[in-house]
Amino acid sequence: MDSRDLDAETGDEGVKTVWGEPSPGQVYAARARDALRRAASSGLLAGLGGSVFLVRGLQALRRGDRERGIGRLILGAVLVAIGALQRESTTRPSGERIEIGHPEAEVGEPEGAVEEAPPAERAAEAPEEEVEEAEEAEELEEAPAEELEEAQEVEEAAEEAPEAVAPERLGEAAFDEYSSEVPVPQKALNMRLLSLGSEVVWGVRDGDDAVVLSENYDAIVDREGVTYVGSSELDGERMLTVPDRVRDHWDEVSGGPTAVVSGTELVFATDDDLRADDLLLLVPEQWVDDLLGSGAE
């Protein structure tokens, strides 16, 4: 490098040190950082991030992932509110917004300053990794500490919890309201969840009002969140009597006079957790999608 390039040049406007022209990469990085700062201060990043979390929260709720859905909805609402406050802070007292790049917003800038592109356009030009880092920083710095911490705890707990698996359907059969009997699928016998001539114990899950049954009395009465409601017999012809208290429970849940009548299909199902305690679910056809999921087989 010529030593003259490092000398101070004195002119009418003062002293200026010449270091040579910046590289294209430096210019690009400087513009990206400037665009991100403008996007963050205008509330754009917070608003976009909040919208993404709201959408993901709704999707999680539709999948039945309640904890993760609520956590993302809370975080999304917080970020959207922050974005609104930031946008409001850039608005004139009269309600007129000063747009980035407007001449009045640039009064006082040094002569010859380079005109900046709108925040959304400049943010779109920035590398994806830098945009993601800026969004994370915005969330951590701007969100109220207590609400953000609570949302993060819910999110972490949901991620650590095992993903729910749809129960396995073992078969279905029509109910006879006159005898209060329903035939048990052979598959339930083959899996040794029930056996012919045995006494069957019945219970109701407190969380979702699902009816559970088992030959194991302790599996019903000692299971957390399950209330014992009675017992009946499975005869040698695979016919299982449904207790009156179970039918009354179905009537109460439906809000109608009679929820299960002759011809109503009752579905037998189980999952890994229930099967470990030899438990079965018995679900009337009108609640199959709610309790077993549309994807259950």
mmCIF file of C-alpha atoms in Angstrom:
data_model
loop_
_atom_site.group_PDB
_atom_site.id
_atom_site.type_symbol
_atom_site.label_atom_id
_atom_site.label_comp_id
_atom_site.label_asym_id
_atom_site.label_seq_id
_atom_site.Cartn_x
_atom_site.Cartn_y
_atom_site.Cartn_z
ATOM 1 C CA MET A 1 0.000 0.000 0.000
ATOM 2 C CA ASP A 2 1.297 3.472 -0.869
ATOM 3 C CA SER A 3 2.209 5.385 2.283
ATOM 4 C CA ARG A 4 0.406 8.370 0.829
ATOM 5 C CA ASP A 5 -2.880 6.501 1.246
ATOM 6 C CA LEU A 6 -2.415 6.629 5.007
ATOM 7 C CA ASP A 7 -1.695 10.366 5.178
ATOM 8 C CA ALA A 8 -4.282 12.819 6.467
ATOM 9 C CA GLU A 9 -5.688 15.070 3.732
ATOM 10 C CA THR A 10 -6.764 18.510 4.843
ATOM 11 C CA GLY A 11 -9.501 20.366 2.948
ATOM 12 C CA ASP A 12 -12.187 22.978 3.530
ATOM 13 C CA GLU A 13 -14.372 20.462 5.330
ATOM 14 C CA GLY A 14 -11.768 19.374 7.888
ATOM 15 C CA VAL A 15 -9.439 16.396 8.214
ATOM 16 C CA LYS A 16 -10.341 13.089 6.564
ATOM 17 C CA THR A 17 -8.302 9.904 6.746
ATOM 18 C CA VAL A 18 -8.362 7.795 3.603
ATOM 19 C CA TRP A 19 -8.170 4.050 4.167
ATOM 20 C CA GLY A 20 -9.239 2.891 0.713
ATOM 21 C CA GLU A 21 -12.629 1.737 -0.586
ATOM 22 C CA PRO A 22 -14.549 -0.878 1.559
ATOM 23 C CA SER A 23 -14.963 -4.343 0.077
ATOM 24 C CA PRO A 24 -18.361 -5.411 -1.367
ATOM 25 C CA GLY A 25 -18.766 -7.875 1.496
ATOM 26 C CA GLN A 26 -18.301 -5.135 4.103
ATOM 27 C CA VAL A 27 -20.840 -2.913 2.365
ATOM 28 C CA TYR A 28 -23.324 -5.785 2.146
ATOM 29 C CA ALA A 29 -22.904 -6.696 5.836
ATOM 30 C CA ALA A 30 -23.246 -3.067 6.917
ATOM 31 C CA ARG A 31 -26.427 -2.662 4.909
ATOM 32 C CA ALA A 32 -27.878 -5.909 6.289
ATOM 33 C CA ARG A 33 -27.169 -4.871 9.888
ATOM 34 C CA ASP A 34 -28.691 -1.451 9.258
ATOM 35 C CA ALA A 35 -31.781 -3.008 7.691
ATOM 36 C CA LEU A 36 -32.229 -5.383 10.612
ATOM 37 C CA ARG A 37 -31.928 -2.524 13.110
ATOM 38 C CA ARG A 38 -34.586 -0.583 11.241
ATOM 39 C CA ALA A 39 -36.870 -3.637 10.939
ATOM 40 C CA ALA A 40 -36.497 -4.380 14.652
ATOM 41 C CA SER A 41 -37.202 -0.791 15.742
ATOM 42 C CA SER A 42 -40.274 -0.554 13.498
ATOM 43 C CA GLY A 43 -41.838 -3.685 15.018
ATOM 44 C CA LEU A 44 -41.635 -5.664 11.776
ATOM 45 C CA LEU A 45 -39.567 -8.548 13.144
ATOM 46 C CA ALA A 46 -41.610 -8.839 16.327
ATOM 47 C CA GLY A 47 -44.854 -8.785 14.337
ATOM 48 C CA LEU A 48 -43.668 -11.388 11.836
ATOM 49 C CA GLY A 49 -42.265 -13.614 14.553
ATOM 50 C CA GLY A 50 -45.500 -13.345 16.544
ATOM 51 C CA SER A 51 -47.577 -14.264 13.504
ATOM 52 C CA VAL A 52 -45.434 -17.358 12.906
ATOM 53 C CA PHE A 53 -45.827 -18.518 16.511
ATOM 54 C CA LEU A 54 -49.604 -17.905 16.406
ATOM 55 C CA VAL A 55 -49.960 -20.030 13.278
ATOM 56 C CA ARG A 56 -47.781 -22.800 14.752
ATOM 57 C CA GLY A 57 -49.775 -22.649 17.972
ATOM 58 C CA LEU A 58 -53.073 -23.133 16.135
ATOM 59 C CA GLN A 59 -51.588 -26.012 14.154
ATOM 60 C CA ALA A 60 -50.406 -27.674 17.355
ATOM 61 C CA LEU A 61 -53.876 -27.334 18.924
ATOM 62 C CA ARG A 62 -55.465 -28.909 15.854
ATOM 63 C CA ARG A 63 -53.075 -31.862 16.229
ATOM 64 C CA GLY A 64 -54.164 -32.246 19.855
ATOM 65 C CA ASP A 65 -50.848 -30.977 21.234
ATOM 66 C CA ARG A 66 -52.451 -28.638 23.779
ATOM 67 C CA GLU A 67 -49.400 -27.649 25.832
ATOM 68 C CA ARG A 68 -47.240 -26.794 22.840
ATOM 69 C CA GLY A 69 -50.142 -24.976 21.162
ATOM 70 C CA ILE A 70 -50.879 -22.787 24.192
ATOM 71 C CA GLY A 71 -47.178 -22.013 24.676
ATOM 72 C CA ARG A 72 -46.769 -20.874 21.090
ATOM 73 C CA LEU A 73 -49.998 -18.836 21.180
ATOM 74 C CA ILE A 74 -48.824 -17.018 24.313
ATOM 75 C CA LEU A 75 -45.421 -16.246 22.806
ATOM 76 C CA GLY A 76 -47.006 -15.213 19.502
ATOM 77 C CA ALA A 77 -49.443 -12.838 21.246
ATOM 78 C CA VAL A 78 -46.596 -11.266 23.229
ATOM 79 C CA LEU A 79 -44.511 -10.672 20.098
ATOM 80 C CA VAL A 80 -47.455 -9.225 18.142
ATOM 81 C CA ALA A 81 -48.177 -6.833 21.017
ATOM 82 C CA ILE A 82 -44.521 -5.780 21.113
ATOM 83 C CA GLY A 83 -44.568 -5.161 17.362
ATOM 84 C CA ALA A 84 -47.671 -2.992 17.720
ATOM 85 C CA LEU A 85 -46.055 -0.927 20.469
ATOM 86 C CA GLN A 86 -42.906 -0.448 18.404
ATOM 87 C CA ARG A 87 -44.901 0.637 15.358
ATOM 88 C CA GLU A 88 -46.893 3.064 17.511
ATOM 89 C CA SER A 89 -43.663 4.603 18.790
ATOM 90 C CA THR A 90 -42.746 5.568 15.203
ATOM 91 C CA THR A 91 -46.080 7.370 14.648
ATOM 92 C CA ARG A 92 -46.500 11.158 14.862
ATOM 93 C CA PRO A 93 -48.643 12.647 17.669
ATOM 94 C CA SER A 94 -51.303 13.497 15.045
ATOM 95 C CA GLY A 95 -51.478 9.825 14.059
ATOM 96 C CA GLU A 96 -49.542 10.189 10.781
ATOM 97 C CA ARG A 97 -46.818 7.570 10.422
ATOM 98 C CA ILE A 98 -43.364 8.665 9.403
ATOM 99 C CA GLU A 99 -42.235 6.108 6.858
ATOM 100 C CA ILE A 100 -38.633 5.010 6.690
ATOM 101 C CA GLY A 101 -37.062 6.642 3.656
ATOM 102 C CA HIS A 102 -39.459 9.661 3.760
ATOM 103 C CA PRO A 103 -37.639 12.994 3.300
ATOM 104 C CA GLU A 104 -38.899 14.335 6.656
ATOM 105 C CA ALA A 105 -37.559 11.290 8.431
ATOM 106 C CA GLU A 106 -34.087 11.938 7.017
ATOM 107 C CA VAL A 107 -33.726 15.620 7.983
ATOM 108 C CA GLY A 108 -30.395 16.198 9.667
ATOM 109 C CA GLU A 109 -28.557 13.399 7.888
ATOM 110 C CA PRO A 110 -25.096 14.310 6.566
ATOM 111 C CA GLU A 111 -24.999 15.519 3.000
ATOM 112 C CA GLY A 112 -24.323 12.740 0.590
ATOM 113 C CA ALA A 113 -25.830 10.032 2.857
ATOM 114 C CA VAL A 114 -26.927 6.954 0.946
ATOM 115 C CA GLU A 115 -30.720 6.571 0.710
ATOM 116 C CA GLU A 116 -31.835 3.499 2.630
ATOM 117 C CA ALA A 117 -34.293 0.930 1.293
ATOM 118 C CA PRO A 118 -37.505 0.207 3.301
ATOM 119 C CA PRO A 119 -36.926 -2.161 6.240
ATOM 120 C CA ALA A 120 -38.918 -5.065 4.764
ATOM 121 C CA GLU A 121 -37.015 -4.879 1.475
ATOM 122 C CA ARG A 122 -33.618 -4.610 3.171
ATOM 123 C CA ALA A 123 -34.468 -7.401 5.626
ATOM 124 C CA ALA A 124 -35.411 -9.636 2.721
ATOM 125 C CA GLU A 125 -31.965 -9.023 1.205
ATOM 126 C CA ALA A 126 -30.148 -9.997 4.415
ATOM 127 C CA PRO A 127 -28.778 -13.555 4.809
ATOM 128 C CA GLU A 128 -31.339 -15.942 6.298
ATOM 129 C CA GLU A 129 -29.131 -16.823 9.266
ATOM 130 C CA GLU A 130 -28.726 -13.153 10.223
ATOM 131 C CA VAL A 131 -32.490 -12.595 10.019
ATOM 132 C CA GLU A 132 -33.140 -15.588 12.279
ATOM 133 C CA GLU A 133 -30.551 -14.379 14.789
ATOM 134 C CA ALA A 134 -32.139 -10.931 14.785
ATOM 135 C CA GLU A 135 -35.596 -12.436 15.416
ATOM 136 C CA GLU A 136 -34.297 -14.462 18.352
ATOM 137 C CA ALA A 137 -32.542 -11.444 19.816
ATOM 138 C CA GLU A 138 -35.707 -9.370 19.398
ATOM 139 C CA GLU A 139 -37.785 -11.958 21.211
ATOM 140 C CA LEU A 140 -35.339 -12.242 24.101
ATOM 141 C CA GLU A 141 -34.745 -8.514 24.548
ATOM 142 C CA GLU A 142 -38.228 -7.068 24.010
ATOM 143 C CA ALA A 143 -40.686 -9.632 25.462
ATOM 144 C CA PRO A 144 -41.712 -9.178 29.134
ATOM 145 C CA ALA A 145 -39.394 -11.398 31.138
ATOM 146 C CA GLU A 146 -42.055 -13.262 33.160
ATOM 147 C CA GLU A 147 -44.330 -14.022 30.204
ATOM 148 C CA LEU A 148 -41.421 -15.057 28.001
ATOM 149 C CA GLU A 149 -40.014 -17.343 30.687
ATOM 150 C CA GLU A 150 -43.418 -18.987 31.210
ATOM 151 C CA ALA A 151 -43.874 -19.513 27.461
ATOM 152 C CA GLN A 152 -40.397 -21.024 27.161
ATOM 153 C CA GLU A 153 -41.069 -23.401 30.061
ATOM 154 C CA VAL A 154 -44.305 -24.602 28.451
ATOM 155 C CA GLU A 155 -42.532 -25.052 25.114
ATOM 156 C CA GLU A 156 -39.662 -27.006 26.685
ATOM 157 C CA ALA A 157 -42.033 -29.237 28.661
ATOM 158 C CA ALA A 158 -44.038 -29.983 25.523
ATOM 159 C CA GLU A 159 -40.892 -30.869 23.583
ATOM 160 C CA GLU A 160 -39.622 -33.163 26.330
ATOM 161 C CA ALA A 161 -42.959 -34.980 26.656
ATOM 162 C CA PRO A 162 -43.329 -38.057 24.449
ATOM 163 C CA GLU A 163 -45.428 -37.464 21.367
ATOM 164 C CA ALA A 164 -48.945 -38.866 21.730
ATOM 165 C CA VAL A 165 -49.690 -41.956 19.627
ATOM 166 C CA ALA A 166 -53.223 -42.638 18.409
ATOM 167 C CA PRO A 167 -54.832 -45.613 20.201
ATOM 168 C CA GLU A 168 -55.134 -48.889 18.324
ATOM 169 C CA ARG A 169 -58.676 -49.975 17.459
ATOM 170 C CA LEU A 170 -59.241 -53.650 18.244
ATOM 171 C CA GLY A 171 -62.700 -53.888 16.720
ATOM 172 C CA GLU A 172 -66.235 -52.588 17.013
ATOM 173 C CA ALA A 173 -69.655 -54.147 17.597
ATOM 174 C CA ALA A 174 -73.296 -53.072 17.805
ATOM 175 C CA PHE A 175 -74.790 -52.502 21.260
ATOM 176 C CA ASP A 176 -78.073 -54.134 22.301
ATOM 177 C CA GLU A 177 -79.913 -51.765 24.644
ATOM 178 C CA TYR A 178 -82.434 -54.419 25.744
ATOM 179 C CA SER A 179 -79.831 -56.855 27.055
ATOM 180 C CA SER A 180 -77.189 -54.105 27.688
ATOM 181 C CA GLU A 181 -74.668 -56.369 25.971
ATOM 182 C CA VAL A 182 -71.982 -55.918 23.335
ATOM 183 C CA PRO A 183 -69.790 -58.658 21.803
ATOM 184 C CA VAL A 184 -66.084 -58.324 22.596
ATOM 185 C CA PRO A 185 -63.732 -58.461 19.554
ATOM 186 C CA GLN A 186 -61.686 -61.638 19.325
ATOM 187 C CA LYS A 187 -58.538 -59.503 19.041
ATOM 188 C CA ALA A 188 -58.999 -58.271 22.627
ATOM 189 C CA LEU A 189 -59.059 -61.918 23.772
ATOM 190 C CA ASN A 190 -56.064 -62.824 21.640
ATOM 191 C CA MET A 191 -54.111 -59.975 23.234
ATOM 192 C CA ARG A 192 -55.151 -61.367 26.662
ATOM 193 C CA LEU A 193 -56.665 -58.069 27.707
ATOM 194 C CA LEU A 194 -59.912 -59.904 28.563
ATOM 195 C CA SER A 195 -60.819 -63.571 28.978
ATOM 196 C CA LEU A 196 -64.065 -65.519 28.768
ATOM 197 C CA GLY A 197 -66.000 -65.973 32.012
ATOM 198 C CA SER A 198 -64.124 -63.174 33.785
ATOM 199 C CA GLU A 199 -65.395 -60.255 35.867
ATOM 200 C CA VAL A 200 -64.750 -56.921 34.138
ATOM 201 C CA VAL A 201 -64.162 -53.746 36.160
ATOM 202 C CA TRP A 202 -65.279 -50.375 34.725
ATOM 203 C CA GLY A 203 -64.082 -46.811 35.293
ATOM 204 C CA VAL A 204 -64.327 -43.288 33.835
ATOM 205 C CA ARG A 205 -61.323 -41.063 33.074
ATOM 206 C CA ASP A 206 -61.712 -37.651 34.689
ATOM 207 C CA GLY A 207 -59.857 -35.713 31.985
ATOM 208 C CA ASP A 208 -61.879 -36.693 28.901
ATOM 209 C CA ASP A 209 -64.844 -38.771 30.261
ATOM 210 C CA ALA A 210 -63.590 -41.852 28.394
ATOM 211 C CA VAL A 211 -64.803 -45.249 29.669
ATOM 212 C CA VAL A 212 -62.047 -47.748 30.550
ATOM 213 C CA LEU A 213 -62.358 -51.421 31.541
ATOM 214 C CA SER A 214 -60.104 -54.227 32.721
ATOM 215 C CA GLU A 215 -60.088 -57.596 34.446
ATOM 216 C CA ASN A 216 -57.606 -56.075 36.902
ATOM 217 C CA TYR A 217 -59.523 -54.369 39.735
ATOM 218 C CA ASP A 218 -56.455 -52.531 41.020
ATOM 219 C CA ALA A 219 -55.676 -51.176 37.552
ATOM 220 C CA ILE A 220 -58.978 -49.266 37.705
ATOM 221 C CA VAL A 221 -59.279 -48.187 41.346
ATOM 222 C CA ASP A 222 -55.589 -47.316 41.799
ATOM 223 C CA ARG A 223 -55.108 -45.530 38.465
ATOM 224 C CA GLU A 224 -54.716 -41.762 38.844
ATOM 225 C CA GLY A 225 -57.497 -39.783 37.187
ATOM 226 C CA VAL A 226 -59.894 -42.762 36.886
ATOM 227 C CA THR A 227 -63.122 -43.176 38.884
ATOM 228 C CA TYR A 228 -64.517 -46.672 39.508
ATOM 229 C CA VAL A 229 -68.165 -47.045 38.375
ATOM 230 C CA GLY A 230 -68.964 -50.768 38.576
ATOM 231 C CA SER A 231 -68.348 -54.280 37.270
ATOM 232 C CA SER A 232 -70.004 -56.879 35.023
ATOM 233 C CA GLU A 233 -69.376 -60.309 33.490
ATOM 234 C CA LEU A 234 -67.930 -61.412 30.157
ATOM 235 C CA ASP A 235 -69.701 -64.704 29.375
ATOM 236 C CA GLY A 236 -68.473 -67.679 27.383
ATOM 237 C CA GLU A 237 -69.972 -66.334 24.152
ATOM 238 C CA ARG A 238 -67.889 -63.132 24.248
ATOM 239 C CA MET A 239 -70.946 -61.088 25.300
ATOM 240 C CA LEU A 240 -70.048 -58.293 27.733
ATOM 241 C CA THR A 241 -72.685 -56.529 29.849
ATOM 242 C CA VAL A 242 -72.344 -52.741 30.019
ATOM 243 C CA PRO A 243 -73.241 -51.481 33.551
ATOM 244 C CA ASP A 244 -76.134 -49.043 33.932
ATOM 245 C CA ARG A 245 -73.808 -46.452 35.498
ATOM 246 C CA VAL A 246 -71.698 -46.471 32.318
ATOM 247 C CA ARG A 247 -74.798 -45.915 30.151
ATOM 248 C CA ASP A 248 -75.919 -43.119 32.506
ATOM 249 C CA HIS A 249 -72.479 -41.526 32.163
ATOM 250 C CA TRP A 250 -72.747 -41.534 28.363
ATOM 251 C CA ASP A 251 -76.207 -39.918 28.639
ATOM 252 C CA GLU A 252 -74.810 -37.161 30.881
ATOM 253 C CA VAL A 253 -71.889 -36.461 28.525
ATOM 254 C CA SER A 254 -74.180 -36.237 25.478
ATOM 255 C CA GLY A 255 -76.653 -33.958 27.258
ATOM 256 C CA GLY A 256 -79.527 -35.960 25.808
ATOM 257 C CA PRO A 257 -81.970 -38.526 27.125
ATOM 258 C CA THR A 258 -80.261 -41.587 25.606
ATOM 259 C CA ALA A 259 -76.807 -41.491 24.036
ATOM 260 C CA VAL A 260 -76.306 -45.196 23.252
ATOM 261 C CA VAL A 261 -79.190 -47.188 21.765
ATOM 262 C CA SER A 262 -79.523 -50.500 19.948
ATOM 263 C CA GLY A 263 -77.321 -50.518 16.870
ATOM 264 C CA THR A 264 -74.853 -47.934 18.187
ATOM 265 C CA GLU A 265 -71.336 -49.092 17.320
ATOM 266 C CA LEU A 266 -69.049 -49.374 20.331
ATOM 267 C CA VAL A 267 -65.327 -49.347 19.526
ATOM 268 C CA PHE A 268 -62.782 -51.263 21.631
ATOM 269 C CA ALA A 269 -59.299 -49.720 21.649
ATOM 270 C CA THR A 270 -56.050 -49.545 23.627
ATOM 271 C CA ASP A 271 -52.612 -47.923 23.516
ATOM 272 C CA ASP A 272 -49.175 -48.710 24.943
ATOM 273 C CA ASP A 273 -49.864 -46.979 28.260
ATOM 274 C CA LEU A 274 -53.251 -48.643 28.776
ATOM 275 C CA ARG A 275 -52.094 -52.028 27.558
ATOM 276 C CA ALA A 276 -49.296 -52.057 30.131
ATOM 277 C CA ASP A 277 -52.048 -52.265 32.801
ATOM 278 C CA ASP A 278 -54.369 -54.515 30.729
ATOM 279 C CA LEU A 279 -56.790 -51.641 30.147
ATOM 280 C CA LEU A 280 -59.212 -51.100 27.282
ATOM 281 C CA LEU A 281 -61.235 -48.123 26.067
ATOM 282 C CA LEU A 282 -64.881 -48.558 25.047
ATOM 283 C CA VAL A 283 -66.021 -45.611 22.909
ATOM 284 C CA PRO A 284 -69.448 -44.983 21.304
ATOM 285 C CA GLU A 285 -69.170 -44.194 17.600
ATOM 286 C CA GLN A 286 -70.161 -40.511 18.004
ATOM 287 C CA TRP A 287 -67.043 -39.802 20.106
ATOM 288 C CA VAL A 288 -64.523 -41.949 18.248
ATOM 289 C CA ASP A 289 -62.756 -39.063 16.464
ATOM 290 C CA ASP A 290 -62.565 -36.990 19.675
ATOM 291 C CA LEU A 291 -61.164 -39.760 21.877
ATOM 292 C CA LEU A 292 -59.285 -41.964 19.427
ATOM 293 C CA GLY A 293 -58.410 -39.517 16.673
ATOM 294 C CA SER A 294 -59.378 -39.793 13.029
ATOM 295 C CA GLY A 295 -56.073 -41.518 12.244
ATOM 296 C CA ALA A 296 -56.489 -44.364 14.715
ATOM 297 C CA GLU A 297 -56.579 -47.847 13.178
#
